Amino acid sequence: EAQVTQNPRYLITVTGKKLTVTCSQNMNHEYMSWYRQDPGLGLRQIYYSMNVEVTDKGDVPEGYKVSRKEKRNFPLILESPSPNQTSLYFCASSPQIHTEAFFGQGTRLTVV
Amino acid sequence: AQTVTQSQPEMSVQEAETVTLSCTYDTSESDYYLFWYKQPPSRQMILVIRQEAYKQQNATENRFSVNFQKAAKSFSLKISDSQLGDAAMYFCAYRRHGAGSYQLTFGKGTKLSVIP
């Protein structure tokens, strides 16, 4: 089954403790993105990648890192999480630059 | 920078009736893509419909159709014969055409309730 898989689905952590949210797609898509969703703000793009080793900032990249060492994986790294990073996070992938994105199930992150 | 505006934070519709959700956007580009996504309580983001700006014909997908007014920069979604399963958050999104950018800009969403 074609899908984008994020892990974990839920995570509660403490301020400053490094964490990684994994994202994997099995569709051989070149394009992948991370978004955060906050009430009243919709979805905002954090980072995106147009190919292996090619990444770029979205609208809200501060406090996040990404890597794209393999085509299928695009992990989101929070080196020192803070409470304002409490949010719902989505990973997405697309086969071409102008097509719609296929979204993962979301990761609910709480930083206390 | 492109912006996408959904002016209706919440809407409701009677089951079997028709409802229209509004979306406007601001861009200096002439070629781009527009999308409507549905997010039910499960949180899953589901593509509803897609429109390419260079196509004058409005996109249609079963009970869902759009009214794309390029000059007015308007992209509304019409849901006909509303069903209980249509209750969800709906997001309008914009992506510019052209290599070098993969940014997808979303509106803040409209919460649609369907009344039995």
PDB file of C-alpha atoms in Angstrom:
ATOM      1  CA  GLU A   1       0.000   0.000   0.000  1.00  0.00           C
ATOM      2  CA  ALA A   2       1.328   3.430  -1.002  1.00  0.00           C
ATOM      3  CA  GLN A   3       1.783   5.526   2.083  1.00  0.00           C
ATOM      4  CA  VAL A   4       3.727   8.086   4.066  1.00  0.00           C
ATOM      5  CA  THR A   5       4.568   6.805   7.545  1.00  0.00           C
ATOM      6  CA  GLN A   6       5.429   9.015  10.477  1.00  0.00           C
ATOM      7  CA  ASN A   7       6.659   7.903  13.880  1.00  0.00           C
ATOM      8  CA  PRO A   8       5.817   8.391  16.614  1.00  0.00           C
ATOM      9  CA  ARG A   9       2.147   9.379  16.376  1.00  0.00           C
ATOM     10  CA  TYR A  10       2.213  10.955  19.833  1.00  0.00           C
ATOM     11  CA  LEU A  11       5.155  12.287  21.809  1.00  0.00           C
ATOM     12  CA  ILE A  12       5.468  14.157  25.083  1.00  0.00           C
ATOM     13  CA  THR A  13       8.935  15.452  25.883  1.00  0.00           C
ATOM     14  CA  VAL A  14      10.704  17.987  28.065  1.00  0.00           C
ATOM     15  CA  THR A  15      12.280  21.253  27.055  1.00  0.00           C
ATOM     16  CA  GLY A  16      15.779  20.842  25.654  1.00  0.00           C
ATOM     17  CA  LYS A  17      15.729  17.096  25.093  1.00  0.00           C
ATOM     18  CA  LYS A  18      16.675  16.359  21.481  1.00  0.00           C
ATOM     19  CA  LEU A  19      14.140  14.383  19.486  1.00  0.00           C
ATOM     20  CA  THR A  20      13.628  13.055  15.981  1.00  0.00           C
ATOM     21  CA  VAL A  21      10.360  12.433  14.181  1.00  0.00           C
ATOM     22  CA  THR A  22      10.811   9.970  11.362  1.00  0.00           C
ATOM     23  CA  CYS A  23       9.078  10.059   7.994  1.00  0.00           C
ATOM     24  CA  SER A  24       9.250   7.388   5.340  1.00  0.00           C
ATOM     25  CA  GLN A  25       7.487   7.006   1.995  1.00  0.00           C
ATOM     26  CA  ASN A  26       7.307   3.907  -0.182  1.00  0.00           C
ATOM     27  CA  MET A  27       6.310   5.593  -3.447  1.00  0.00           C
ATOM     28  CA  ASN A  28       9.787   6.601  -4.688  1.00  0.00           C
ATOM     29  CA  HIS A  29       8.772  10.257  -4.539  1.00  0.00           C
ATOM     30  CA  GLU A  30      11.455  12.885  -5.011  1.00  0.00           C
ATOM     31  CA  TYR A  31       9.706  15.673  -3.136  1.00  0.00           C
ATOM     32  CA  MET A  32       9.093  15.659   0.603  1.00  0.00           C
ATOM     33  CA  SER A  33       8.022  18.279   3.142  1.00  0.00           C
ATOM     34  CA  TRP A  34       7.353  18.896   6.802  1.00  0.00           C
ATOM     35  CA  TYR A  35       4.467  21.032   8.056  1.00  0.00           C
ATOM     36  CA  ARG A  36       3.222  22.101  11.437  1.00  0.00           C
ATOM     37  CA  GLN A  37      -0.452  22.717  12.141  1.00  0.00           C
ATOM     38  CA  ASP A  38      -1.571  25.074  14.889  1.00  0.00           C
ATOM     39  CA  PRO A  39      -5.135  26.170  15.742  1.00  0.00           C
ATOM     40  CA  GLY A  40      -6.149  29.236  13.786  1.00  0.00           C
ATOM     41  CA  LEU A  41      -2.971  29.197  11.690  1.00  0.00           C
ATOM     42  CA  GLY A  42      -3.555  26.328   9.287  1.00  0.00           C
ATOM     43  CA  LEU A  43      -0.540  24.380   8.037  1.00  0.00           C
ATOM     44  CA  ARG A  44       2.822  26.050   7.660  1.00  0.00           C
ATOM     45  CA  GLN A  45       5.742  24.552   5.824  1.00  0.00           C
ATOM     46  CA  ILE A  46       8.888  23.979   7.896  1.00  0.00           C
ATOM     47  CA  TYR A  47      11.340  22.439   5.426  1.00  0.00           C
ATOM     48  CA  TYR A  48      11.182  20.707   2.110  1.00  0.00           C
ATOM     49  CA  SER A  49      13.422  18.524  -0.003  1.00  0.00           C
ATOM     50  CA  MET A  50      13.467  18.199  -3.771  1.00  0.00           C
ATOM     51  CA  ASN A  51      15.871  15.267  -3.876  1.00  0.00           C
ATOM     52  CA  VAL A  52      18.489  13.396  -1.912  1.00  0.00           C
ATOM     53  CA  GLU A  53      20.829  15.850  -0.173  1.00  0.00           C
ATOM     54  CA  VAL A  54      18.737  18.815  -1.426  1.00  0.00           C
ATOM     55  CA  THR A  55      16.773  20.609   1.288  1.00  0.00           C
ATOM     56  CA  ASP A  56      15.478  24.134   1.750  1.00  0.00           C
ATOM     57  CA  LYS A  57      13.668  26.237   4.311  1.00  0.00           C
ATOM     58  CA  GLY A  58       9.939  26.749   4.289  1.00  0.00           C
ATOM     59  CA  ASP A  59       8.060  29.458   6.137  1.00  0.00           C
ATOM     60  CA  VAL A  60       8.899  28.481   9.735  1.00  0.00           C
ATOM     61  CA  PRO A  61      12.292  26.682   9.849  1.00  0.00           C
ATOM     62  CA  GLU A  62      13.630  28.132  13.110  1.00  0.00           C
ATOM     63  CA  GLY A  63      14.367  25.473  15.707  1.00  0.00           C
ATOM     64  CA  TYR A  64      14.211  22.566  13.248  1.00  0.00           C
ATOM     65  CA  LYS A  65      16.657  20.555  11.191  1.00  0.00           C
ATOM     66  CA  VAL A  66      16.130  17.994   8.468  1.00  0.00           C
ATOM     67  CA  SER A  67      18.231  15.591   6.450  1.00  0.00           C
ATOM     68  CA  ARG A  68      17.656  13.657   3.235  1.00  0.00           C
ATOM     69  CA  LYS A  69      20.306  10.967   2.977  1.00  0.00           C
ATOM     70  CA  GLU A  70      17.994   8.504   1.269  1.00  0.00           C
ATOM     71  CA  LYS A  71      15.109   9.109  -1.077  1.00  0.00           C
ATOM     72  CA  ARG A  72      12.525   7.404   1.092  1.00  0.00           C
ATOM     73  CA  ASN A  73      13.363   9.034   4.459  1.00  0.00           C
ATOM     74  CA  PHE A  74      13.079  12.638   5.620  1.00  0.00           C
ATOM     75  CA  PRO A  75      13.460  12.942   9.410  1.00  0.00           C
ATOM     76  CA  LEU A  76      12.617  16.100  11.335  1.00  0.00           C
ATOM     77  CA  ILE A  77      15.041  16.923  14.139  1.00  0.00           C
ATOM     78  CA  LEU A  78      14.429  19.212  17.082  1.00  0.00           C
ATOM     79  CA  GLU A  79      17.829  19.777  18.692  1.00  0.00           C
ATOM     80  CA  SER A  80      16.489  21.646  21.719  1.00  0.00           C
ATOM     81  CA  PRO A  81      12.695  21.569  21.776  1.00  0.00           C
ATOM     82  CA  SER A  82      10.793  24.411  23.398  1.00  0.00           C
ATOM     83  CA  PRO A  83       7.126  24.668  24.439  1.00  0.00           C
ATOM     84  CA  ASN A  84       6.308  26.840  21.399  1.00  0.00           C
ATOM     85  CA  GLN A  85       7.084  23.820  19.244  1.00  0.00           C
ATOM     86  CA  THR A  86       4.117  21.982  20.704  1.00  0.00           C
ATOM     87  CA  SER A  87       2.084  21.279  17.603  1.00  0.00           C
ATOM     88  CA  LEU A  88       0.702  18.732  15.169  1.00  0.00           C
ATOM     89  CA  TYR A  89       3.317  17.809  12.573  1.00  0.00           C
ATOM     90  CA  PHE A  90       2.761  16.372   9.117  1.00  0.00           C
ATOM     91  CA  CYS A  91       5.170  14.867   6.650  1.00  0.00           C
ATOM     92  CA  ALA A  92       4.197  14.810   2.976  1.00  0.00           C
ATOM     93  CA  SER A  93       5.620  13.551  -0.305  1.00  0.00           C
ATOM     94  CA  SER A  94       4.902  14.153  -4.001  1.00  0.00           C
ATOM     95  CA  PRO A  95       6.009  12.459  -7.237  1.00  0.00           C
ATOM     96  CA  GLN A  96       6.438  15.722  -9.116  1.00  0.00           C
ATOM     97  CA  ILE A  97       7.019  19.294  -8.091  1.00  0.00           C
ATOM     98  CA  HIS A  98       3.571  20.507  -9.095  1.00  0.00           C
ATOM     99  CA  THR A  99       1.353  17.692  -7.973  1.00  0.00           C
ATOM    100  CA  GLU A 100      -0.540  17.330  -4.778  1.00  0.00           C
ATOM    101  CA  ALA A 101       1.120  16.021  -1.662  1.00  0.00           C
ATOM    102  CA  PHE A 102       0.448  12.691   0.038  1.00  0.00           C
ATOM    103  CA  PHE A 103       0.338  13.225   3.778  1.00  0.00           C
ATOM    104  CA  GLY A 104       1.334  11.079   6.697  1.00  0.00           C
ATOM    105  CA  GLN A 105      -0.971  10.479   9.654  1.00  0.00           C
ATOM    106  CA  GLY A 106       0.508  13.294  11.738  1.00  0.00           C
ATOM    107  CA  THR A 107       2.579  13.445  14.941  1.00  0.00           C
ATOM    108  CA  ARG A 108       1.155  15.191  17.989  1.00  0.00           C
ATOM    109  CA  LEU A 109       4.131  16.678  19.856  1.00  0.00           C
ATOM    110  CA  THR A 110       3.888  18.217  23.304  1.00  0.00           C
ATOM    111  CA  VAL A 111       6.904  19.932  24.841  1.00  0.00           C
ATOM    112  CA  VAL A 112       6.628  20.630  28.573  1.00  0.00           C
TER     113      VAL A 112
ATOM    114  CA  ALA B   1       5.173  36.023  -0.750  1.00  0.00           C
ATOM    115  CA  GLN B   2       1.951  34.330  -1.582  1.00  0.00           C
ATOM    116  CA  THR B   3      -0.919  34.434   0.882  1.00  0.00           C
ATOM    117  CA  VAL B   4      -4.087  32.370   1.004  1.00  0.00           C
ATOM    118  CA  THR B   5      -7.154  33.680   2.817  1.00  0.00           C
ATOM    119  CA  GLN B   6     -10.172  31.707   3.959  1.00  0.00           C
ATOM    120  CA  SER B   7     -12.572  34.279   5.358  1.00  0.00           C
ATOM    121  CA  GLN B   8     -15.045  31.829   6.929  1.00  0.00           C
ATOM    122  CA  PRO B   9     -13.606  30.179  10.054  1.00  0.00           C
ATOM    123  CA  GLU B  10     -16.765  28.093  10.481  1.00  0.00           C
ATOM    124  CA  MET B  11     -19.757  27.153   8.358  1.00  0.00           C
ATOM    125  CA  SER B  12     -22.671  24.802   8.628  1.00  0.00           C
ATOM    126  CA  VAL B  13     -24.948  23.139   6.117  1.00  0.00           C
ATOM    127  CA  GLN B  14     -28.036  20.966   6.276  1.00  0.00           C
ATOM    128  CA  GLU B  15     -27.594  17.422   5.091  1.00  0.00           C
ATOM    129  CA  ALA B  16     -28.377  17.106   1.345  1.00  0.00           C
ATOM    130  CA  GLU B  17     -27.999  20.855   0.809  1.00  0.00           C
ATOM    131  CA  THR B  18     -25.238  22.720  -1.028  1.00  0.00           C
ATOM    132  CA  VAL B  19     -22.524  24.805   0.593  1.00  0.00           C
ATOM    133  CA  THR B  20     -19.750  26.985  -0.819  1.00  0.00           C
ATOM    134  CA  LEU B  21     -16.453  27.610   0.959  1.00  0.00           C
ATOM    135  CA  SER B  22     -14.496  30.711  -0.012  1.00  0.00           C
ATOM    136  CA  CYS B  23     -10.790  31.097  -0.725  1.00  0.00           C
ATOM    137  CA  THR B  24      -8.848  34.021  -2.102  1.00  0.00           C
ATOM    138  CA  TYR B  25      -5.142  34.247  -2.742  1.00  0.00           C
ATOM    139  CA  ASP B  26      -2.556  36.829  -3.522  1.00  0.00           C
ATOM    140  CA  THR B  27       0.157  36.181  -6.092  1.00  0.00           C
ATOM    141  CA  SER B  28       2.063  37.934  -8.844  1.00  0.00           C
ATOM    142  CA  GLU B  29       2.523  34.672 -10.731  1.00  0.00           C
ATOM    143  CA  SER B  30       0.480  33.820 -13.800  1.00  0.00           C
ATOM    144  CA  ASP B  31       0.849  30.066 -13.573  1.00  0.00           C
ATOM    145  CA  TYR B  32       0.209  28.099 -10.413  1.00  0.00           C
ATOM    146  CA  TYR B  33      -1.795  25.314  -8.820  1.00  0.00           C
ATOM    147  CA  LEU B  34      -4.615  25.470  -6.299  1.00  0.00           C
ATOM    148  CA  PHE B  35      -5.877  22.718  -4.038  1.00  0.00           C
ATOM    149  CA  TRP B  36      -8.611  21.978  -1.536  1.00  0.00           C
ATOM    150  CA  TYR B  37      -7.799  19.558   1.255  1.00  0.00           C
ATOM    151  CA  LYS B  38     -10.165  17.965   3.742  1.00  0.00           C
ATOM    152  CA  GLN B  39      -9.128  17.125   7.299  1.00  0.00           C
ATOM    153  CA  PRO B  40     -11.699  14.991   9.163  1.00  0.00           C
ATOM    154  CA  PRO B  41     -11.468  14.387  12.923  1.00  0.00           C
ATOM    155  CA  SER B  42      -8.990  11.571  12.203  1.00  0.00           C
ATOM    156  CA  ARG B  43      -6.513  14.364  11.311  1.00  0.00           C
ATOM    157  CA  GLN B  44      -5.634  12.766   7.984  1.00  0.00           C
ATOM    158  CA  MET B  45      -5.124  15.325   5.192  1.00  0.00           C
ATOM    159  CA  ILE B  46      -7.069  14.274   2.113  1.00  0.00           C
ATOM    160  CA  LEU B  47      -6.866  15.930  -1.289  1.00  0.00           C
ATOM    161  CA  VAL B  48     -10.339  16.924  -2.468  1.00  0.00           C
ATOM    162  CA  ILE B  49      -9.706  18.718  -5.737  1.00  0.00           C
ATOM    163  CA  ARG B  50      -6.939  20.338  -7.741  1.00  0.00           C
ATOM    164  CA  GLN B  51      -6.981  23.197 -10.273  1.00  0.00           C
ATOM    165  CA  GLU B  52      -4.263  24.306 -12.654  1.00  0.00           C
ATOM    166  CA  ALA B  53      -4.333  28.052 -13.248  1.00  0.00           C
ATOM    167  CA  TYR B  54      -3.786  27.776 -16.992  1.00  0.00           C
ATOM    168  CA  LYS B  55      -6.959  25.707 -17.359  1.00  0.00           C
ATOM    169  CA  GLN B  56     -10.070  27.826 -17.651  1.00  0.00           C
ATOM    170  CA  GLN B  57     -12.408  24.913 -17.028  1.00  0.00           C
ATOM    171  CA  ASN B  58     -13.393  24.501 -13.412  1.00  0.00           C
ATOM    172  CA  ALA B  59     -12.324  21.220 -11.832  1.00  0.00           C
ATOM    173  CA  THR B  60     -15.002  18.781 -10.684  1.00  0.00           C
ATOM    174  CA  GLU B  61     -14.743  15.657  -8.571  1.00  0.00           C
ATOM    175  CA  ASN B  62     -18.090  13.938  -7.942  1.00  0.00           C
ATOM    176  CA  ARG B  63     -20.032  16.179  -5.513  1.00  0.00           C
ATOM    177  CA  PHE B  64     -17.160  18.638  -5.239  1.00  0.00           C
ATOM    178  CA  SER B  65     -16.563  21.420  -7.716  1.00  0.00           C
ATOM    179  CA  VAL B  66     -14.693  24.691  -7.771  1.00  0.00           C
ATOM    180  CA  ASN B  67     -15.403  28.157  -9.063  1.00  0.00           C
ATOM    181  CA  PHE B  68     -12.018  29.434 -10.207  1.00  0.00           C
ATOM    182  CA  GLN B  69     -11.952  33.132 -10.990  1.00  0.00           C
ATOM    183  CA  LYS B  70      -8.370  33.893 -11.989  1.00  0.00           C
ATOM    184  CA  ALA B  71      -8.742  37.644 -12.414  1.00  0.00           C
ATOM    185  CA  ALA B  72     -10.372  37.936  -9.006  1.00  0.00           C
ATOM    186  CA  LYS B  73      -7.882  35.453  -7.491  1.00  0.00           C
ATOM    187  CA  SER B  74     -10.739  33.466  -6.070  1.00  0.00           C
ATOM    188  CA  PHE B  75     -11.038  29.692  -5.699  1.00  0.00           C
ATOM    189  CA  SER B  76     -14.233  28.611  -3.955  1.00  0.00           C
ATOM    190  CA  LEU B  77     -15.286  25.026  -3.249  1.00  0.00           C
ATOM    191  CA  LYS B  78     -18.880  23.913  -3.731  1.00  0.00           C
ATOM    192  CA  ILE B  79     -20.099  20.770  -2.025  1.00  0.00           C
ATOM    193  CA  SER B  80     -23.394  19.478  -3.392  1.00  0.00           C
ATOM    194  CA  ASP B  81     -25.748  17.051  -1.658  1.00  0.00           C
ATOM    195  CA  SER B  82     -23.822  17.432   1.604  1.00  0.00           C
ATOM    196  CA  GLN B  83     -23.341  14.277   3.648  1.00  0.00           C
ATOM    197  CA  LEU B  84     -22.513  13.754   7.310  1.00  0.00           C
ATOM    198  CA  GLY B  85     -19.078  12.506   6.266  1.00  0.00           C
ATOM    199  CA  ASP B  86     -18.301  15.894   4.738  1.00  0.00           C
ATOM    200  CA  ALA B  87     -17.983  17.407   8.216  1.00  0.00           C
ATOM    201  CA  ALA B  88     -14.324  18.399   8.521  1.00  0.00           C
ATOM    202  CA  MET B  89     -11.798  21.202   8.332  1.00  0.00           C
ATOM    203  CA  TYR B  90     -11.210  22.342   4.761  1.00  0.00           C
ATOM    204  CA  PHE B  91      -7.981  23.988   3.699  1.00  0.00           C
ATOM    205  CA  CYS B  92      -7.282  25.885   0.517  1.00  0.00           C
ATOM    206  CA  ALA B  93      -3.665  25.756  -0.700  1.00  0.00           C
ATOM    207  CA  TYR B  94      -1.490  27.397  -3.362  1.00  0.00           C
ATOM    208  CA  ARG B  95       1.637  26.223  -5.135  1.00  0.00           C
ATOM    209  CA  ARG B  96       3.445  28.241  -7.737  1.00  0.00           C
ATOM    210  CA  HIS B  97       4.457  26.732 -11.059  1.00  0.00           C
ATOM    211  CA  GLY B  98       8.098  26.519 -12.020  1.00  0.00           C
ATOM    212  CA  ALA B  99      11.237  24.753 -10.926  1.00  0.00           C
ATOM    213  CA  GLY B 100      13.184  25.739  -7.871  1.00  0.00           C
ATOM    214  CA  SER B 101      10.417  26.000  -5.316  1.00  0.00           C
ATOM    215  CA  TYR B 102       8.331  23.385  -3.625  1.00  0.00           C
ATOM    216  CA  GLN B 103       6.512  25.639  -1.203  1.00  0.00           C
ATOM    217  CA  LEU B 104       2.857  24.927  -0.534  1.00  0.00           C
ATOM    218  CA  THR B 105       0.977  27.758   1.170  1.00  0.00           C
ATOM    219  CA  PHE B 106      -2.207  26.968   3.099  1.00  0.00           C
ATOM    220  CA  GLY B 107      -5.085  29.077   4.291  1.00  0.00           C
ATOM    221  CA  LYS B 108      -6.138  28.926   7.929  1.00  0.00           C
ATOM    222  CA  GLY B 109      -9.041  26.632   7.241  1.00  0.00           C
ATOM    223  CA  THR B 110     -12.832  26.519   7.416  1.00  0.00           C
ATOM    224  CA  LYS B 111     -14.563  24.172   9.813  1.00  0.00           C
ATOM    225  CA  LEU B 112     -17.645  22.691   8.149  1.00  0.00           C
ATOM    226  CA  SER B 113     -20.435  21.179  10.211  1.00  0.00           C
ATOM    227  CA  VAL B 114     -23.199  19.112   8.593  1.00  0.00           C
ATOM    228  CA  ILE B 115     -26.562  19.184  10.361  1.00  0.00           C
ATOM    229  CA  PRO B 116     -28.690  16.040  10.063  1.00  0.00           C
TER     230      PRO B 116
END
